[in-house]
């Protein structure tokens, strides 16, 4: 990785030097030179790789290339979409180099055992994860990947890496993967202004509680190692550290750990006690922990069972609308189409389980679509419909996108048709999905494009969106594709009931009973550092802020949120933007101590307005005022 990153760093240093500007032609020459170096490195790697496979010995040059690509501890902790451009480029070169050789080995008849050994060797050599994590993740994913490679012999490494990494530094040309679309009814209300409504928060508003990203870890145990260099720590099989400061806290830990049962149970108990007047509960997914190398059908079901039983105990008569997270299947992230005939690769076991459990709160009519793909719709009350999506089929880490990209249109077309019927019936809609369609690169960019078309068409029907996944208490504004000066919808993120540098939280929304728009929301947290000082005492939950009060808003209509976001993007609004960042990070002590410089703040701001990959119009507008 360092070999390719160095090239980009040199260019960036030249481009940003004071008093020096690169002419377009010069820059294009530099880019062309870098692209040639990438091609040279990839070609050299493939040559050395083939020698390794033929002789069983790594050449000195192959080891040098691999050493240059080794992952750091920080690389393991970051999402792909958060990597800077130069690192994404390096990842693309690495991905294409390795995947092309693995695919070639398979096409030459190499069996599972030899492919497993090769991938395991690369995973450990590149330090992508610890050896046991590499072994477990490969073991539970390899059969799916090999099935896809076997079924799609013409699939190219450029497509595989382009879908997974999907950035401007890893483009591919494959119309089958990019040219499909949803049939959108053309008779919608045109967008002529930013969407607004007159009503402010009132005592007549409907109260809705959102909980998300619990990541309950049955192995979590106080005192065990919280600095383990694995996807999740604080587990009772990871040892007790010599330094007590490295031990997990009783109520959770701000380092790389998931949630203890004590904190999950206390959060739900607190919601019951503090918000008995809540009309509905929105649960937006990710019950299962980050032990991604050792998931199993039994483990996932036991974990989900304990959580669902707690919900049933807490809300036996209160409607709970549940959503699937990307951690619920085994292996995680992988949602096979219903057309996959091999039972050992199917995800039908999960849909059958959830149809049974969710059925306590849902009408019988929802069962068919849940069994089909984990999505459903229900009439919450006259005039308000909830639509719950399983958009993990569009998650860029779902291997099945490479098998049949066309199946991604099925659920989006269903969404369109449900919205069209709701429009005709005069209903407003709340959309629930685990992954935000706007979360940088996480959702496959074609799905982002088609979803945004649907939102634009039904901007007058969709009152709000509710997501999870990012673990951040953040917002995203959707703008018209045709008239990007107009804000037409807002997606709200509930944060998480797990910690990783940030405190646990849940969100309470106030919803206008006429428009079903969100007029305000409040975020509730407890300080983990303080709570762990007194493990025998319940945590002290408190309301950390009201969004409307914190930023002087009449309500939370798209027009009002757009106004605030624009204010964040000015020097005069910098202090408010910093306050917003602190709220998104849920006031975590470690995060606040690390701080957020201007580049970091601009990144936070752009996250709030990015709805489609590579459509940077709104971000560019804010960048201009940000540095004014």
XYZ file of C-alpha atoms in Angstrom:
628
model
C 0.000 0.000 0.000
C 2.804 2.430 0.835
C 4.211 2.121 -2.698
C 1.096 3.615 -4.234
C 0.192 5.994 -1.431
C 3.595 7.659 -1.705
C 2.902 8.635 -5.305
C -0.350 10.337 -4.343
C 1.164 12.074 -1.329
C 3.885 13.586 -3.500
C 1.288 14.926 -5.919
C -0.861 16.325 -3.136
C 2.135 18.105 -1.624
C 2.953 19.719 -4.953
C -0.641 20.721 -5.671
C -1.141 22.361 -2.287
C 2.192 24.190 -1.956
C 1.761 27.884 -1.231
C 2.111 30.061 -4.290
C 2.083 27.173 -6.755
C -0.749 26.064 -8.981
C -0.698 23.065 -11.284
C -1.926 23.754 -14.784
C -4.614 21.317 -16.009
C -2.312 19.804 -18.631
C 0.462 19.299 -16.062
C -1.964 17.679 -13.671
C -3.334 15.338 -16.324
C 0.211 14.307 -17.190
C 0.880 13.574 -13.531
C -2.330 11.536 -13.222
C -1.466 9.594 -16.381
C 1.990 8.901 -14.973
C 0.506 7.627 -11.706
C -1.989 5.415 -13.531
C 0.889 3.904 -15.505
C 2.756 3.218 -12.264
C -0.328 1.515 -10.855
C -0.578 -0.673 -13.959
C 3.124 -1.500 -13.713
C 2.819 -2.494 -10.063
C -0.249 -4.623 -10.763
C 1.470 -6.361 -13.694
C 4.616 -6.951 -11.651
C 2.598 -8.366 -8.752
C 0.766 -10.782 -11.031
C 4.062 -12.026 -12.492
C 5.601 -12.555 -9.045
C 2.377 -14.127 -7.761
C 2.393 -16.727 -10.536
C 5.995 -17.580 -9.706
C 4.977 -18.098 -6.074
C 2.135 -20.423 -7.098
C 4.431 -22.447 -9.389
C 7.385 -22.772 -7.002
C 5.746 -22.484 -3.578
C 8.268 -19.793 -2.614
C 7.778 -16.014 -2.440
C 10.399 -14.075 -4.352
C 12.152 -11.171 -2.686
C 10.293 -8.778 -4.983
C 6.878 -10.260 -4.160
C 7.615 -9.911 -0.458
C 8.638 -6.288 -1.009
C 5.364 -5.544 -2.774
C 3.350 -7.253 -0.038
C 5.290 -5.390 2.657
C 4.402 -2.130 0.929
C 0.715 -3.053 1.014
C 0.539 -4.133 4.667
C -2.375 -2.840 6.688
C -1.870 -0.711 9.762
C -3.939 -1.050 12.912
C -5.829 2.103 11.921
C -6.624 0.661 8.478
C -8.446 -2.186 10.197
C -10.593 0.231 12.150
C -11.807 2.470 9.317
C -14.662 2.039 6.876
C -13.627 1.906 3.225
C -15.687 4.990 2.420
C -13.774 6.998 5.032
C -10.390 6.313 3.430
C -8.893 9.374 1.689
C -8.686 9.204 -2.091
C -5.049 8.154 -2.248
C -5.654 5.223 0.098
C -8.730 4.161 -1.864
C -6.568 4.132 -4.983
C -3.982 1.945 -3.276
C -6.772 -0.374 -2.091
C -8.065 -0.646 -5.661
C -4.654 -1.662 -7.006
C -4.261 -4.218 -4.217
C -7.778 -5.576 -4.737
C -7.519 -5.947 -8.488
C -4.072 -7.503 -8.243
C -5.150 -10.164 -5.749
C -8.678 -10.870 -7.011
C -7.564 -11.321 -10.616
C -5.067 -13.980 -9.543
C -7.543 -15.800 -7.294
C -10.097 -15.849 -10.114
C -7.457 -17.160 -12.528
C -6.519 -19.933 -10.087
C -10.179 -20.941 -9.818
C -10.687 -20.955 -13.585
C -7.612 -23.210 -13.850
C -9.291 -25.743 -11.568
C -7.738 -24.918 -8.199
C -9.795 -26.442 -5.390
C -11.200 -24.940 -2.211
C -8.366 -26.082 0.073
C -5.574 -24.571 -2.035
C -7.501 -21.332 -2.586
C -8.194 -21.142 1.137
C -4.507 -21.540 1.908
C -3.525 -18.847 -0.602
C -6.060 -16.295 0.610
C -5.207 -17.051 4.253
C -1.497 -16.523 3.515
C -2.237 -13.173 1.879
C -4.575 -12.094 4.699
C -1.983 -12.747 7.386
C 0.999 -11.474 5.373
C -0.792 -8.210 4.593
C -1.864 -8.025 8.263
C -5.454 -7.432 7.225
C -6.506 -9.128 10.475
C -5.109 -11.415 13.153
C -4.609 -15.014 12.025
C -7.699 -16.452 13.742
C -9.870 -13.664 12.337
C -8.479 -14.267 8.842
C -9.153 -17.998 9.163
C -12.719 -17.574 10.423
C -13.814 -14.904 7.952
C -12.396 -16.819 4.976
C -13.906 -20.102 6.136
C -17.467 -18.784 6.394
C -17.335 -16.752 3.161
C -15.272 -18.775 0.703
C -18.016 -21.147 -0.468
C -20.280 -18.233 -1.391
C -17.528 -16.434 -3.282
C -16.439 -19.569 -5.155
C -20.052 -20.309 -6.117
C -20.342 -16.804 -7.595
C -17.019 -17.113 -9.446
C -18.060 -20.503 -10.836
C -21.483 -19.242 -11.919
C -20.053 -16.046 -13.423
C -16.835 -17.147 -15.222
C -16.698 -13.881 -17.197
C -16.799 -11.728 -14.097
C -13.776 -9.424 -13.967
C -11.664 -8.310 -11.037
C -12.372 -4.712 -12.040
C -16.095 -5.256 -11.407
C -15.551 -7.106 -8.123
C -13.260 -4.396 -6.760
C -15.306 -1.557 -8.259
C -18.463 -2.762 -6.518
C -16.780 -3.382 -3.158
C -14.629 -0.240 -3.074
C -16.800 1.956 -5.336
C -14.861 5.143 -5.514
C -13.701 7.401 -8.320
C -10.329 5.686 -8.047
C -11.756 2.231 -8.802
C -14.126 2.649 -11.741
C -15.264 -0.115 -14.086
C -17.204 -0.419 -17.330
C -19.948 -3.062 -17.127
C -23.404 -1.983 -18.367
C -25.072 -5.009 -16.756
C -24.043 -3.630 -13.375
C -24.829 0.029 -13.979
C -27.612 0.384 -16.538
C -30.560 -1.236 -14.736
C -33.262 1.060 -13.362
C -36.599 1.217 -11.571
C -39.739 2.069 -13.537
C -40.747 5.390 -11.979
C -44.228 6.799 -12.486
C -43.873 10.107 -14.378
C -46.894 11.865 -12.892
C -45.384 13.191 -9.689
C -45.649 16.643 -8.205
C -42.741 18.728 -9.551
C -40.175 20.131 -7.123
C -40.464 23.926 -7.172
C -39.170 24.787 -3.693
C -37.630 23.274 -0.597
C -40.130 21.207 1.337
C -41.479 22.986 4.408
C -44.447 22.911 6.781
C -45.737 25.466 9.279
C -46.183 23.486 12.488
C -43.676 23.605 15.324
C -43.322 20.976 18.047
C -46.378 20.781 20.265
C -47.827 18.649 23.032
C -50.081 16.982 20.448
C -47.128 15.525 18.523
C -46.730 11.777 18.193
C -43.747 10.486 20.160
C -41.566 7.803 18.515
C -38.461 6.187 20.055
C -35.701 4.852 17.809
C -33.146 2.304 18.983
C -30.483 0.949 16.673
C -27.159 -0.903 16.450
C -27.280 -2.736 19.751
C -24.446 -5.133 18.812
C -25.043 -7.220 21.914
C -21.991 -9.385 22.578
C -22.691 -12.475 24.737
C -18.935 -12.731 25.350
C -18.619 -9.198 26.728
C -17.218 -9.301 30.254
C -15.922 -6.552 32.498
C -12.192 -6.593 33.130
C -11.196 -8.342 29.916
C -8.894 -6.822 27.311
C -10.308 -3.715 25.611
C -7.236 -3.233 23.360
C -7.087 -6.509 21.460
C -6.465 -5.411 17.836
C -9.468 -7.397 16.563
C -12.839 -6.292 15.163
C -14.236 -6.372 18.698
C -12.628 -6.650 22.122
C -13.713 -6.888 25.798
C -14.507 -10.598 25.339
C -14.076 -13.335 27.923
C -11.798 -15.369 25.632
C -9.320 -12.528 25.065
C -7.632 -12.521 28.436
C -7.393 -10.117 31.368
C -4.714 -7.449 30.674
C -1.839 -6.765 33.033
C -2.785 -3.097 33.185
C -6.246 -2.722 34.792
C -6.757 0.434 32.699
C -6.947 -1.814 29.627
C -9.810 -3.798 31.133
C -13.396 -3.450 29.911
C -15.858 -1.431 31.964
C -18.992 -3.003 33.406
C -21.465 -0.846 31.452
C -19.510 -0.832 28.189
C -16.262 0.574 26.897
C -15.252 3.508 24.711
C -12.623 1.442 22.964
C -13.336 -1.181 20.277
C -15.976 -3.187 22.086
C -19.616 -4.106 21.666
C -22.393 -3.933 24.253
C -22.791 -5.875 27.462
C -26.240 -7.257 28.215
C -26.371 -4.998 31.272
C -26.239 -1.842 29.133
C -28.769 -3.130 26.558
C -31.232 -4.139 29.255
C -30.826 -0.889 31.145
C -31.411 1.165 27.993
C -34.693 -0.567 27.233
C -35.799 -0.380 30.867
C -35.039 3.332 30.883
C -37.104 3.889 27.721
C -40.047 2.097 29.329
C -39.739 4.180 32.506
C -38.961 7.554 30.930
C -41.153 7.457 27.808
C -44.358 5.546 28.597
C -46.194 7.928 26.267
C -44.197 6.865 23.198
C -46.651 5.674 20.558
C -44.228 3.498 18.564
C -40.747 2.009 18.645
C -38.519 1.999 15.547
C -35.732 -0.605 15.777
C -33.357 -0.220 12.839
C -31.094 -3.249 13.023
C -27.714 -4.735 13.953
C -28.470 -6.824 17.016
C -25.507 -9.184 16.496
C -21.955 -8.363 17.601
C -18.784 -7.675 15.596
C -17.311 -11.139 16.172
C -17.423 -11.462 12.399
C -14.966 -14.368 12.272
C -17.072 -16.746 14.368
C -20.723 -16.141 13.525
C -23.027 -19.136 13.109
C -26.717 -19.798 12.668
C -26.996 -20.830 16.321
C -25.014 -17.904 17.696
C -26.945 -15.312 15.700
C -30.351 -16.763 16.574
C -29.507 -17.002 20.293
C -28.303 -13.387 20.286
C -31.387 -12.139 18.446
C -33.676 -14.223 20.648
C -32.441 -12.642 23.852
C -32.904 -9.149 22.457
C -36.318 -9.807 20.906
C -37.541 -11.410 24.130
C -36.544 -8.247 25.973
C -38.503 -6.145 23.467
C -41.531 -8.404 23.907
C -41.285 -8.050 27.667
C -40.862 -4.261 27.478
C -43.381 -3.493 24.710
C -45.995 -6.266 24.634
C -48.769 -3.912 23.517
C -46.804 -1.083 21.906
C -46.125 -1.402 18.158
C -42.478 -2.132 17.396
C -41.313 -1.859 13.774
C -38.127 -3.880 13.318
C -35.486 -3.712 10.591
C -32.765 -6.191 9.594
C -29.152 -5.114 10.048
C -26.152 -6.294 8.037
C -24.887 -8.251 11.080
C -27.946 -10.479 11.394
C -27.187 -13.126 8.689
C -24.431 -15.747 8.766
C -21.998 -14.731 7.425
C -22.642 -11.056 7.992
C -23.437 -8.713 5.066
C -24.460 -11.552 2.752
C -28.076 -11.624 1.512
C -28.632 -14.107 -1.305
C -31.448 -13.552 -3.803
C -34.479 -15.799 -3.397
C -33.537 -17.398 -6.732
C -30.433 -19.038 -5.242
C -31.342 -22.724 -5.069
C -28.568 -24.019 -2.800
C -30.031 -24.201 0.684
C -26.636 -23.854 2.378
C -26.202 -20.448 0.690
C -29.756 -19.204 1.245
C -30.775 -16.616 3.834
C -34.351 -17.942 4.059
C -33.654 -19.250 7.581
C -33.250 -15.654 8.769
C -36.399 -14.410 7.036
C -38.437 -17.295 8.497
C -37.116 -16.578 11.972
C -37.824 -12.834 11.732
C -41.283 -13.344 10.213
C -42.195 -15.392 13.289
C -40.677 -13.014 15.857
C -41.803 -9.749 14.255
C -45.262 -11.187 13.731
C -46.141 -10.310 17.334
C -46.334 -6.630 16.359
C -47.268 -6.832 12.674
C -50.365 -7.682 10.629
C -50.407 -11.107 8.986
C -50.190 -9.454 5.563
C -46.531 -8.535 6.150
C -45.376 -12.153 6.328
C -45.177 -12.758 2.575
C -42.702 -9.956 1.819
C -40.654 -10.681 4.953
C -40.230 -14.285 3.787
C -39.387 -13.017 0.310
C -36.663 -10.584 1.331
C -36.968 -9.188 4.857
C -38.987 -6.072 3.929
C -42.602 -5.097 4.610
C -45.165 -2.315 4.894
C -47.909 -1.704 7.440
C -50.475 0.973 8.126
C -49.482 2.481 11.461
C -52.624 4.568 11.807
C -55.023 6.189 9.327
C -52.870 8.480 7.191
C -49.471 7.088 8.249
C -47.782 4.080 6.659
C -44.438 2.602 7.612
C -42.244 0.999 4.937
C -39.375 -1.123 6.236
C -36.597 -1.973 3.774
C -33.898 -4.596 3.849
C -31.387 -2.572 1.860
C -28.512 -4.883 2.729
C -29.048 -6.411 -0.714
C -27.512 -3.127 -1.952
C -24.674 -3.119 0.622
C -21.393 -3.007 -1.254
C -20.075 -5.869 0.918
C -22.904 -8.181 -0.182
C -21.094 -10.623 -2.507
C -24.328 -11.500 -4.313
C -24.314 -8.169 -6.166
C -21.626 -9.762 -8.345
C -23.855 -12.770 -9.062
C -26.932 -10.912 -10.260
C -26.981 -7.098 -10.072
C -30.445 -7.068 -11.618
C -32.061 -8.535 -8.493
C -31.351 -5.269 -6.682
C -34.160 -3.619 -8.642
C -36.789 -5.975 -7.192
C -37.114 -4.422 -3.744
C -36.702 -0.867 -5.028
C -39.504 -1.460 -7.535
C -41.636 -2.826 -4.695
C -40.872 0.353 -2.714
C -41.915 2.510 -5.646
C -45.177 0.611 -6.066
C -46.020 0.828 -2.355
C -45.363 4.582 -2.403
C -47.514 5.015 -5.497
C -50.419 3.258 -3.781
C -49.874 5.302 -0.609
C -49.939 8.493 -2.674
C -53.233 7.496 -4.254
C -54.679 6.701 -0.808
C -53.564 10.020 0.648
C -51.126 8.395 3.103
C -47.804 9.753 4.359
C -44.882 7.374 4.747
C -42.028 6.803 7.174
C -39.162 4.879 5.550
C -37.002 2.649 7.759
C -33.764 1.069 6.529
C -30.678 -0.026 8.411
C -28.047 1.516 6.112
C -28.488 5.131 5.037
C -28.665 5.368 1.259
C -26.461 8.406 1.696
C -23.663 6.910 3.795
C -20.830 7.592 1.366
C -19.852 4.324 -0.318
C -21.721 1.759 1.786
C -24.728 1.447 -0.514
C -24.007 0.366 -4.086
C -24.028 3.576 -6.094
C -26.660 2.418 -8.618
C -29.040 1.715 -5.725
C -28.302 5.204 -4.401
C -29.163 6.672 -7.775
C -32.423 4.742 -8.122
C -33.460 5.367 -4.518
C -32.879 9.070 -4.982
C -35.084 9.024 -8.087
C -37.833 7.407 -5.996
C -37.447 9.950 -3.193
C -37.710 12.786 -5.699
C -40.821 11.314 -7.288
C -42.525 10.803 -3.901
C -41.083 13.762 -2.006
C -44.612 14.818 -1.068
C -45.486 11.348 0.277
C -42.322 10.452 2.208
C -42.403 12.416 5.458
C -39.145 11.108 6.949
C -36.466 8.433 6.793
C -34.932 6.625 9.778
C -31.585 4.784 9.592
C -28.800 3.316 11.695
C -25.505 1.574 10.793
C -23.088 4.504 11.122
C -23.282 4.635 14.949
C -23.434 8.414 14.598
C -26.298 10.648 15.717
C -26.323 12.409 12.351
C -28.616 13.743 9.630
C -28.694 13.643 5.851
C -30.549 16.079 3.616
C -31.839 14.883 0.244
C -31.880 17.487 -2.520
C -33.728 17.424 -5.816
C -31.716 15.834 -8.609
C -33.218 18.224 -11.153
C -33.171 21.321 -8.926
C -30.430 20.763 -6.326
C -31.117 24.086 -4.627
C -34.289 22.535 -3.162
C -34.197 20.271 -0.072
C -36.926 17.642 -0.335
C -36.345 15.084 2.439
C -34.304 14.349 5.546
C -32.963 11.030 6.831
C -32.435 10.790 10.603
C -29.859 8.446 12.107
C -30.485 7.021 15.562
C -26.820 6.579 16.544
C -26.302 3.308 18.435
C -26.821 1.400 21.640
C -23.270 0.182 21.388
C -20.100 2.121 22.037
C -16.886 2.567 20.135
C -15.283 5.819 21.235
C -18.808 7.222 21.690
C -21.461 6.845 24.377
C -24.576 4.732 23.923
C -27.697 6.628 22.887
C -31.284 6.402 21.698
C -33.445 9.064 20.037
C -36.965 10.376 20.684
C -38.763 11.994 17.736
C -41.708 14.369 17.856
C -43.913 13.933 14.805
C -46.631 16.288 13.612
C -49.972 14.377 13.632
C -51.109 16.011 10.383
C -48.052 15.965 8.126
C -46.127 13.212 9.970
C -43.011 15.331 9.553
C -40.446 15.403 12.364
C -40.763 18.658 14.304
C -37.932 17.912 16.737
C -35.844 15.109 18.169
C -33.985 14.551 21.415
C -30.984 12.336 21.988
C -30.511 10.529 25.318
C -27.163 9.189 26.511
C -25.241 8.290 29.621
C -21.550 8.960 30.119
C -19.738 5.630 30.019
C -16.670 6.894 31.808
C -18.748 8.041 34.776
C -21.024 4.991 34.747
C -18.095 2.570 34.908
C -16.820 4.226 38.076
C -19.927 2.920 39.820
C -20.685 -0.514 38.334
C -23.193 -1.335 41.087
C -25.314 1.710 40.274
C -27.560 2.172 37.247
C -26.231 4.644 34.681
C -27.630 8.166 34.783
C -29.332 8.700 31.417
C -29.989 12.277 30.418
C -31.200 14.302 27.438
C -28.071 15.660 25.830
C -29.903 18.010 23.445
C -32.986 18.900 21.453
C -32.032 19.460 17.804
C -34.497 22.304 17.302
C -33.481 24.080 20.512
C -29.751 23.578 19.965
C -29.799 25.258 16.565
C -32.686 27.703 16.899
C -35.107 25.986 14.514
C -38.886 26.384 14.195
C -39.217 22.748 13.144
C -37.184 20.108 11.334
C -38.615 20.424 7.829
C -36.150 19.895 4.955
C -36.198 23.649 4.270
C -35.276 24.477 7.893
C -32.571 21.800 8.046
C -31.132 23.069 4.747
C -30.917 26.574 6.223
C -29.041 25.295 9.269
C -26.642 23.191 7.195
C -25.808 26.209 5.049
C -25.165 28.196 8.214
C -22.837 25.424 9.430
C -20.864 25.935 6.225
C -19.857 29.513 6.991
C -17.067 30.812 9.219
C -19.730 32.387 11.451
C -21.385 28.984 11.870
C -18.186 27.105 12.695
C -18.945 26.899 16.415
C -22.413 25.502 15.685
C -20.907 22.951 13.301
C -18.474 21.881 16.017
C -21.378 21.487 18.419
C -23.191 19.374 15.807
C -20.065 17.196 15.442
C -19.945 16.683 19.214
C -23.581 15.598 19.136
C -23.019 13.206 16.214
C -20.230 11.597 18.230
C -22.538 11.368 21.253
C -20.137 13.313 23.484
C -17.708 10.405 23.771
C -14.779 11.347 25.989
C -12.131 9.756 23.740
C -13.553 11.336 20.587
C -13.840 14.796 22.093
C -10.277 14.537 23.397
C -9.014 13.655 19.896
C -10.760 16.726 18.460
C -11.899 17.586 14.944
C -9.936 20.044 12.780
C -11.326 22.019 9.841
C -10.853 19.151 7.371
C -12.664 16.858 9.764
C -15.501 19.367 10.207
C -15.858 19.804 6.454
C -16.106 16.027 6.110
C -18.873 15.992 8.756
C -20.680 18.737 6.864
C -20.444 16.954 3.515
C -21.828 13.768 5.044
C -24.970 15.755 5.831
C -25.650 16.641 2.183
C -24.299 13.702 0.160
C -27.126 11.560 -1.235
C -25.515 9.947 -4.259
C -21.948 8.827 -4.806
C -19.885 11.301 -6.864
C -22.659 13.916 -6.879
C -20.700 16.535 -4.965
C -22.746 19.591 -5.964
C -23.928 20.427 -2.444
C -20.617 19.543 -0.843
C -18.767 21.782 -3.302
C -21.129 24.655 -2.507
C -20.461 24.267 1.208
C -16.710 23.932 0.644
C -16.659 27.339 -1.052
C -18.384 29.086 1.858
C -16.520 27.023 4.471
C -13.136 28.435 3.446
C -14.450 31.893 2.539
